[in-house]
Short mmCIF file of C-alpha atoms and ligand atoms in Angstrom, two decimals:
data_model
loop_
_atom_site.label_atom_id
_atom_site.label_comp_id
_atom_site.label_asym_id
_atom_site.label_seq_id
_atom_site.Cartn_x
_atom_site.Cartn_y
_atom_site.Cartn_z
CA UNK J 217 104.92 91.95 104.93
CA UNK J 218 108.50 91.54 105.08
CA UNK J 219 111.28 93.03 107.28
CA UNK J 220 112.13 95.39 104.24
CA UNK J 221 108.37 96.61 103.32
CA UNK J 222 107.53 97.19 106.99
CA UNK J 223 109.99 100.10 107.33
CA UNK J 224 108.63 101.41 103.65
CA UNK J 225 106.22 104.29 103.94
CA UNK J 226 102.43 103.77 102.26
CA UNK J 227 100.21 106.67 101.91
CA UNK J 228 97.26 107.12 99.92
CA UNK J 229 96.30 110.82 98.57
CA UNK J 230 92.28 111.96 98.44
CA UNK J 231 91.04 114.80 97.38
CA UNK J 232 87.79 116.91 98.63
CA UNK J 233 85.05 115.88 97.15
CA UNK J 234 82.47 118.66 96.19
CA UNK J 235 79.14 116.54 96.79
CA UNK J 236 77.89 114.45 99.54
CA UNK J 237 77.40 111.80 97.35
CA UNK J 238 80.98 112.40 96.72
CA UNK J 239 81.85 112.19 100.47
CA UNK J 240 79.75 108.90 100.99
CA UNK J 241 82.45 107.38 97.92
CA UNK J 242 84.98 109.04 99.81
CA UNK J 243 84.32 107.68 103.32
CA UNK J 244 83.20 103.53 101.33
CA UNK J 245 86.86 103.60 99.63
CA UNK J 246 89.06 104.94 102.76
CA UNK J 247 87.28 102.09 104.80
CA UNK J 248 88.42 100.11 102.42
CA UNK J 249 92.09 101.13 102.07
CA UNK J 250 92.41 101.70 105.44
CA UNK J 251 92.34 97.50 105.51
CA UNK J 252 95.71 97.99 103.52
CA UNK J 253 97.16 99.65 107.15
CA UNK J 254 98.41 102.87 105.02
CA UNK J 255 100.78 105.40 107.33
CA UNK J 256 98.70 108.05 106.60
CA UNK J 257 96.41 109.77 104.07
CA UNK J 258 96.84 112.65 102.67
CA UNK J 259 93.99 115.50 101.37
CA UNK J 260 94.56 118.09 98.48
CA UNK J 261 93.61 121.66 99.17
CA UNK J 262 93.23 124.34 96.09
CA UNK J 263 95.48 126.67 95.46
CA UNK J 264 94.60 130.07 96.85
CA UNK J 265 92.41 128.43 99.35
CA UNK J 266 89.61 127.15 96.67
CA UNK J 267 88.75 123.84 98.25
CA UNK J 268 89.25 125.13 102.31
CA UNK J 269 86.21 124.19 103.80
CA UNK J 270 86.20 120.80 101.84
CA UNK J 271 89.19 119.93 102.67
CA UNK J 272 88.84 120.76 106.46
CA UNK J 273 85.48 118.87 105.97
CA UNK J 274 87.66 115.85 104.88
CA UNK J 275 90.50 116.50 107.15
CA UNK J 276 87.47 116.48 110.11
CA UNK J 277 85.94 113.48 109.16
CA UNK J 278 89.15 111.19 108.81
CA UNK J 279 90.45 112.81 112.49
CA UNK J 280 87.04 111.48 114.07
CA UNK J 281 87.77 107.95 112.17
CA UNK J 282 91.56 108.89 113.93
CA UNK J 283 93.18 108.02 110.64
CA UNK J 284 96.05 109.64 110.37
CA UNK J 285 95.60 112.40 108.41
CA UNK J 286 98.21 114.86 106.42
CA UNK J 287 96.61 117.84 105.22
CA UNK J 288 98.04 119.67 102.00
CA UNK J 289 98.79 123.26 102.29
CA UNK J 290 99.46 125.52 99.53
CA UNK J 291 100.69 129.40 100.06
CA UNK J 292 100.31 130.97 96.86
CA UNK J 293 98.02 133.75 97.33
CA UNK J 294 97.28 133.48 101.04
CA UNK J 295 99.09 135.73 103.72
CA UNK J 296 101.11 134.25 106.34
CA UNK J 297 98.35 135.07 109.39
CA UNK J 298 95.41 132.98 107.20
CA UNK J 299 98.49 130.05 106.93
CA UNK J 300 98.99 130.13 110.49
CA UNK J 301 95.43 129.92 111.20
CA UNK J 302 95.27 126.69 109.17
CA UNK J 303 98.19 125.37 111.12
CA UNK J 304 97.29 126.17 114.58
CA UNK J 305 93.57 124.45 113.88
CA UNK J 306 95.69 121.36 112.69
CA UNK J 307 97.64 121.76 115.78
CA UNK J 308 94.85 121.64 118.11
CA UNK J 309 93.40 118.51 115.75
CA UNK J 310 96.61 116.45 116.63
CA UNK J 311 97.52 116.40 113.55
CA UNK J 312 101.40 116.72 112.80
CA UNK J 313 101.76 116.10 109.62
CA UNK J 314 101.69 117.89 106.65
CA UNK J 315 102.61 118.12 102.82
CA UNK J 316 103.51 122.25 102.01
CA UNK J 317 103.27 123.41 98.80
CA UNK J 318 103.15 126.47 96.44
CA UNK J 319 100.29 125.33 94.60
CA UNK J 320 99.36 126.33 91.15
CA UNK J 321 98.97 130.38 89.88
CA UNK J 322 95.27 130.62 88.58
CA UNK J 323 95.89 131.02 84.67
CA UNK J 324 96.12 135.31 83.82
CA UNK J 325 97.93 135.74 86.83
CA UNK J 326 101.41 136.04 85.23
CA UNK J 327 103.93 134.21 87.32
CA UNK J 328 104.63 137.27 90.17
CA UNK J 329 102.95 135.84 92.60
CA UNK J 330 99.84 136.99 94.81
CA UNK J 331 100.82 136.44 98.42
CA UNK J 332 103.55 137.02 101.03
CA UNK J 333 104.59 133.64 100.17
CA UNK J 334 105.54 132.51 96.57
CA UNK J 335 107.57 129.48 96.80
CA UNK J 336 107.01 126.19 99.08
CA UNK J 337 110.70 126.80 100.81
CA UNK J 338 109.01 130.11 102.09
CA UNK J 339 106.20 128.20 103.47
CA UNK J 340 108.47 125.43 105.06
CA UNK J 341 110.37 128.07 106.83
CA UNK J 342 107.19 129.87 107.95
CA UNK J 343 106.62 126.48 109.48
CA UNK J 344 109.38 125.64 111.14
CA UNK J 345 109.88 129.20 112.36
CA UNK J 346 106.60 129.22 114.23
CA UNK J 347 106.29 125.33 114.84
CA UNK J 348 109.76 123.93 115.24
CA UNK J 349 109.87 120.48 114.95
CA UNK J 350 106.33 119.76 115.43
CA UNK J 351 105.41 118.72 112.04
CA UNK J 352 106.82 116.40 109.53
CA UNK J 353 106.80 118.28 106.51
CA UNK J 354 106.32 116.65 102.93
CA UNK J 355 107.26 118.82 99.75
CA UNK J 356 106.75 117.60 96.68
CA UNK J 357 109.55 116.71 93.84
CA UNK J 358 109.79 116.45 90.46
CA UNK J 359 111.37 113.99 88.68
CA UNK J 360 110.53 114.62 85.22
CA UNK J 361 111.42 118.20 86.36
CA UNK J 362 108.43 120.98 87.22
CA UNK J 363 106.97 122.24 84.32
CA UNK J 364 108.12 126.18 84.86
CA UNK J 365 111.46 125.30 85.78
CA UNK J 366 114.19 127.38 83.97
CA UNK J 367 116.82 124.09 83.91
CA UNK J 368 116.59 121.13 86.01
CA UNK J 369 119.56 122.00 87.38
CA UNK J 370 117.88 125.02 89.30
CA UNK J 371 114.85 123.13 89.38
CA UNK J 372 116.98 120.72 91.70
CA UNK J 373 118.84 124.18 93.54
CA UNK J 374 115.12 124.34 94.06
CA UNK J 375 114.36 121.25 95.51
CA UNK J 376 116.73 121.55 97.65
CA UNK J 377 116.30 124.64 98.82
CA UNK J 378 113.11 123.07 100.24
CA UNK J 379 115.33 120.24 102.24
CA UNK J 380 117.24 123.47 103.72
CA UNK J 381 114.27 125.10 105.17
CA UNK J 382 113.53 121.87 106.86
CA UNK J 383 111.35 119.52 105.06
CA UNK J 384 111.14 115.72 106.59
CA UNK J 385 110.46 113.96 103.81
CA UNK J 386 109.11 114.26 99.89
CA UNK J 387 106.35 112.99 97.72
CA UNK J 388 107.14 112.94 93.79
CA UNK J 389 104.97 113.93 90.97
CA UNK J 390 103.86 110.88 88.94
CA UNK J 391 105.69 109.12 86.54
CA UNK J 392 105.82 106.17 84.04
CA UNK J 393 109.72 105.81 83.95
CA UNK J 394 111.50 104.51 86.68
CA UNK J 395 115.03 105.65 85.47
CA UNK J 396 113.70 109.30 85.62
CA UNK J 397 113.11 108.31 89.62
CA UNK J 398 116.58 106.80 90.11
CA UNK J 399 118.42 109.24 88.05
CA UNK J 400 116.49 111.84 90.20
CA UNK J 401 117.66 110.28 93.51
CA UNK J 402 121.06 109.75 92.07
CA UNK J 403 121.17 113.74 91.52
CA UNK J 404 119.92 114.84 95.16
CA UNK J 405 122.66 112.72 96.68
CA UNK J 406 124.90 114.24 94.42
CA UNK J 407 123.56 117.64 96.11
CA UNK J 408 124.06 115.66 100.11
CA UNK J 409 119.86 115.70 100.30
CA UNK J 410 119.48 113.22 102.51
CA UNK J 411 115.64 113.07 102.81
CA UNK J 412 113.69 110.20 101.34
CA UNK J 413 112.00 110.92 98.34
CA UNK J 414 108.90 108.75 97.93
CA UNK J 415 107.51 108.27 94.06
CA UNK J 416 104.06 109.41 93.85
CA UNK J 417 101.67 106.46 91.85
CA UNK J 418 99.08 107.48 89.60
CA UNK J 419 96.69 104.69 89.03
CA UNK J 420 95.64 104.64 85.30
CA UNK J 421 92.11 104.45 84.40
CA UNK J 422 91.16 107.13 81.60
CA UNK J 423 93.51 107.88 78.94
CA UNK J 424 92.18 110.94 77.68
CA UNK J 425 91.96 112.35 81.42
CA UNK J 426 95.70 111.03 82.47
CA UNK J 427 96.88 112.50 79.08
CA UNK J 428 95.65 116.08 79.79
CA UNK J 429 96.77 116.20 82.91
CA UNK J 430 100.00 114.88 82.12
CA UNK J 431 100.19 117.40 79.74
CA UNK J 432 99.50 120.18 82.40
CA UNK J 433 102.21 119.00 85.24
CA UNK J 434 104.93 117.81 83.20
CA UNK J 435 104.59 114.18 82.78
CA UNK J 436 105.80 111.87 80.61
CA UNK J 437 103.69 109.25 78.91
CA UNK J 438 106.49 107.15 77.33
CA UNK J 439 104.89 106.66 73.69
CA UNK J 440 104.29 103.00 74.25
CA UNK J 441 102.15 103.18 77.02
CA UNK J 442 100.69 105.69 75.14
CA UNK J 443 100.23 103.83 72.02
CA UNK J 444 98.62 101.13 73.92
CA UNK J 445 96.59 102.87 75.97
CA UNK J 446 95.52 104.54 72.89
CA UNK J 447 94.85 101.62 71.35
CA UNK J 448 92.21 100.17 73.45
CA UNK J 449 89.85 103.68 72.46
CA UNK J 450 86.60 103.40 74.67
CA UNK J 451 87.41 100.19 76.24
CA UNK J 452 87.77 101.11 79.93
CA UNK J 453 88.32 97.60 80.89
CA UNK J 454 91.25 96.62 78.98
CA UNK J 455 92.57 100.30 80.09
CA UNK J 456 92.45 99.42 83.44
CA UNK J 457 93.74 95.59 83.30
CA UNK J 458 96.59 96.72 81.01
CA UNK J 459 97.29 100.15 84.22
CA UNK J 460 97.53 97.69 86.80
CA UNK J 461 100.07 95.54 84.83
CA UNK J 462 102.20 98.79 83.65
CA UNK J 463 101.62 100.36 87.00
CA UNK J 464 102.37 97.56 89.66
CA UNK J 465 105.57 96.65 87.73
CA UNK J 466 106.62 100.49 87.79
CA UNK J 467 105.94 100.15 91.50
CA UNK J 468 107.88 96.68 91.35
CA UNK J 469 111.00 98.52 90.27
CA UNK J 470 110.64 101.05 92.44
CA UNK J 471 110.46 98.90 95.70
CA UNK J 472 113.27 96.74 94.31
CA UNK J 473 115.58 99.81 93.90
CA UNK J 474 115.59 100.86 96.85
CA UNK J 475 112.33 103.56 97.17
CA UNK J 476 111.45 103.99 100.56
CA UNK J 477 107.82 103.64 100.37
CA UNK J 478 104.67 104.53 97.77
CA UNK J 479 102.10 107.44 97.58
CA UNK J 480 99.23 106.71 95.49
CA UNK J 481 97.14 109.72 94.05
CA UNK J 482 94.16 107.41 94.62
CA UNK J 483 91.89 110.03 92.77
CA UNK J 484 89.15 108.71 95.52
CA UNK J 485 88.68 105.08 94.34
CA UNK J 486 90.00 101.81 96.18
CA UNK J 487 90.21 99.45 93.46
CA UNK J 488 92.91 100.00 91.42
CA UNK J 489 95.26 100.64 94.25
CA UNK J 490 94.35 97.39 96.53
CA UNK J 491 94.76 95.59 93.17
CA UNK J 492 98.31 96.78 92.74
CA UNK J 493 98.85 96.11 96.43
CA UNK J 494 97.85 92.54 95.68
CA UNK J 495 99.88 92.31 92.45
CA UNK J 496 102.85 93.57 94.94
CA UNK J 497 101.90 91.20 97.49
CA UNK J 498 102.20 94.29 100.49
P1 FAD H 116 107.85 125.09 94.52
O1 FAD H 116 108.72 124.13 95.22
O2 FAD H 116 107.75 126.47 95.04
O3 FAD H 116 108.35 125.11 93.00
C1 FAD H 116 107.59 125.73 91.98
C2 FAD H 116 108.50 126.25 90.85
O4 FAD H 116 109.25 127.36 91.32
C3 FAD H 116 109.52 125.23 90.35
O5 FAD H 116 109.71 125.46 88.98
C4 FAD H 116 110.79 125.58 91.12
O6 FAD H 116 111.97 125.23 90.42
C5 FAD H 116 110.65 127.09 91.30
N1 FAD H 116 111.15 127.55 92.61
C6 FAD H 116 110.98 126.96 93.80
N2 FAD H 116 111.50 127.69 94.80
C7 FAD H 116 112.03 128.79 94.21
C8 FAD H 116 112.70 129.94 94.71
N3 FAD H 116 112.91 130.09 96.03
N4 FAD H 116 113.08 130.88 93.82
C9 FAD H 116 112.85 130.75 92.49
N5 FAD H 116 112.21 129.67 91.97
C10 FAD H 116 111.81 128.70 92.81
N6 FAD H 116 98.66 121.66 94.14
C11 FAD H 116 97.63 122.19 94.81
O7 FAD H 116 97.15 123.28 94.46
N7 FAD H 116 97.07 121.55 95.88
C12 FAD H 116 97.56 120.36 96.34
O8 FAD H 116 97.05 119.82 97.31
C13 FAD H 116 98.68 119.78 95.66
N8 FAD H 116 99.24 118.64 96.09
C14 FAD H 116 100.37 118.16 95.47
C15 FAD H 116 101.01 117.02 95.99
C16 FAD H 116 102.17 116.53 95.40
C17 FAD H 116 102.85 115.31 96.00
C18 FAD H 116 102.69 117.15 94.23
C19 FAD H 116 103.92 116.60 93.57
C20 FAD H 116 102.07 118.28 93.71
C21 FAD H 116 100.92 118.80 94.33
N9 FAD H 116 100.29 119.95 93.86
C22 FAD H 116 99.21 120.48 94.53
C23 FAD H 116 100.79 120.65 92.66
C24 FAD H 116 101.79 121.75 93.01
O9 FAD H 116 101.16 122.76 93.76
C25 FAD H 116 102.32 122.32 91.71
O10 FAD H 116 103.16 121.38 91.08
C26 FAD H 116 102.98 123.67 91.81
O11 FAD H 116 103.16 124.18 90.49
C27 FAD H 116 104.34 123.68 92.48
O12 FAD H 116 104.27 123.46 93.82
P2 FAD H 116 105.63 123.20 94.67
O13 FAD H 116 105.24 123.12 96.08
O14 FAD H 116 106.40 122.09 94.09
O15 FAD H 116 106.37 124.58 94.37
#
């Protein structure tokens, strides 16, 4: 690691797995990205509370393997006592670090919201209201722009909105096109937000499964990746060899210009990441 890389932020995202077979991958890949020295990991939570106990049971299990651990924490659909619950039992873990979110509206529930708390600035305010400085908050941004955003001008009012309630720092949605990251970061200092925005790194290793939900959040696939990944039909293998090349050069770029670190959505598996780690020599 050089001077520059060592003050560059790597995190790793998990979510909770729903088996125990699950939970035995789970715990075999951390141990092994955990030998990459990662500032933290992170662990999903479902919107309106759907994954709770998992994630706690994920959040618990990393704590007693004192990894540090940032829990997600989405507020659509919860009240504020049930969120400050959650926080004071991550309190009490030593845990001071966590990434606040809205979370996603079950589909049929129109877009008015179903909780005291509809947008993640409210919950970053509930935070530092009843927690002052105590945790370092990640939101998330949107490069490509979030997908019920009027204009990404508001969509950026939005963002920072976010910074002004007091997030620390913020994780991006995943992308394939670095100039949407730089023109991003170009635009918050435009708007004096000051925090660093780290791009979020989606592995690729199924095309029809990274198409869908690219289609669902709002990312791009730039049509040749698309064409190519296309083009290889069932042939995982060649997916895979041809993700790594696409992906660690995204992450190449990245680096170079200036990001100040990498989240991977490691969707749970250790290979493709420490493979792009090696391709970036971290
Ligand atoms: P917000 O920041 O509230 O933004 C949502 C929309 O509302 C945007 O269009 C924004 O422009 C608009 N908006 C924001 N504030 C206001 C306001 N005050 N007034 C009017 N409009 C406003 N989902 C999960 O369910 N669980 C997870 O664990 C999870 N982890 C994630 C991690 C990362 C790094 C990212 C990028 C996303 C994650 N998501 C997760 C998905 C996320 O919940 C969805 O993208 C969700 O639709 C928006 O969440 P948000 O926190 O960005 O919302």
């Amino acid at each position: 690691m050089n001077e520059q890389t060592k003050q560059q932020i790597f995190s790793f995202e998990l979510f909770p797995p729903k088996t125990e077979k699950g939970m035995e991958n789970l715990k075999t890949n951390v141990q092994q990205l955990q030998e990459l020295n990662p500032a933290f990991f992170s662990v999903t939570y479902g919107a309106g509370g759907s994954t709770q106990q998992r994630t706690f049971d994920t959040v618990d299990w990393l704590v007693e393997q004192r990894i540090d651990t940032a829990p997600h924490l989405s507020c659509i659909g919860a009240d504020e006592d049930e969120i400050l619950e959650i926080l004071a039992r991550y309190k009490a873990q030593g845990i001071n670090r966590l990434v606040a979110l809205r979370g996603d509206l079950p589909s049929g529930t129109g877009l008015g919201g179903l909780g005291e708390l509809n947008h993640a600035n409210q919950l970053v305010s509930l935070i530092r209201q009843q927690f002052g400085d105590y945790f370092h908050i990640e939101v998330a941004a949107y490069p490509e722009f979030h997908p019920q955003a009027a204009t990404p001008q508001q969509d950026l009012q939005n963002f920072k909105r976010k910074v002004e309630a007091g997030a620390s720092s913020a994780i991006t949605q995943y992308f394939y096109n670095a100039d949407a990251y730089f023109r991003f970061i170009d635009e918050c200092q435009r708007l004096a937000i000051e925090i660093p925005i780290v791009p979020g790194i989606m592995p690729i290793t199924n095309f029809a499964q990274l198409a869908r939900f690219s289609d669902s959040c709002g990312t791009e696939i730039p049509r040749w990746l698309r064409k190519r990944l296309e083009s290889y039909g069932d042939d995982l293998d060649s997916i895979r060899n041809y993700g790594i090349e696409v992906v660690s050069d995204l992450c190449q770029r990245l680096l170079a210009g200036g990001a100040p670190g990498l989240h991977f959505y490691t969707m749970n598996r250790s290979a493709q990441c420490q493979q792009i780690w090696q391709a970036l020599g971290l």
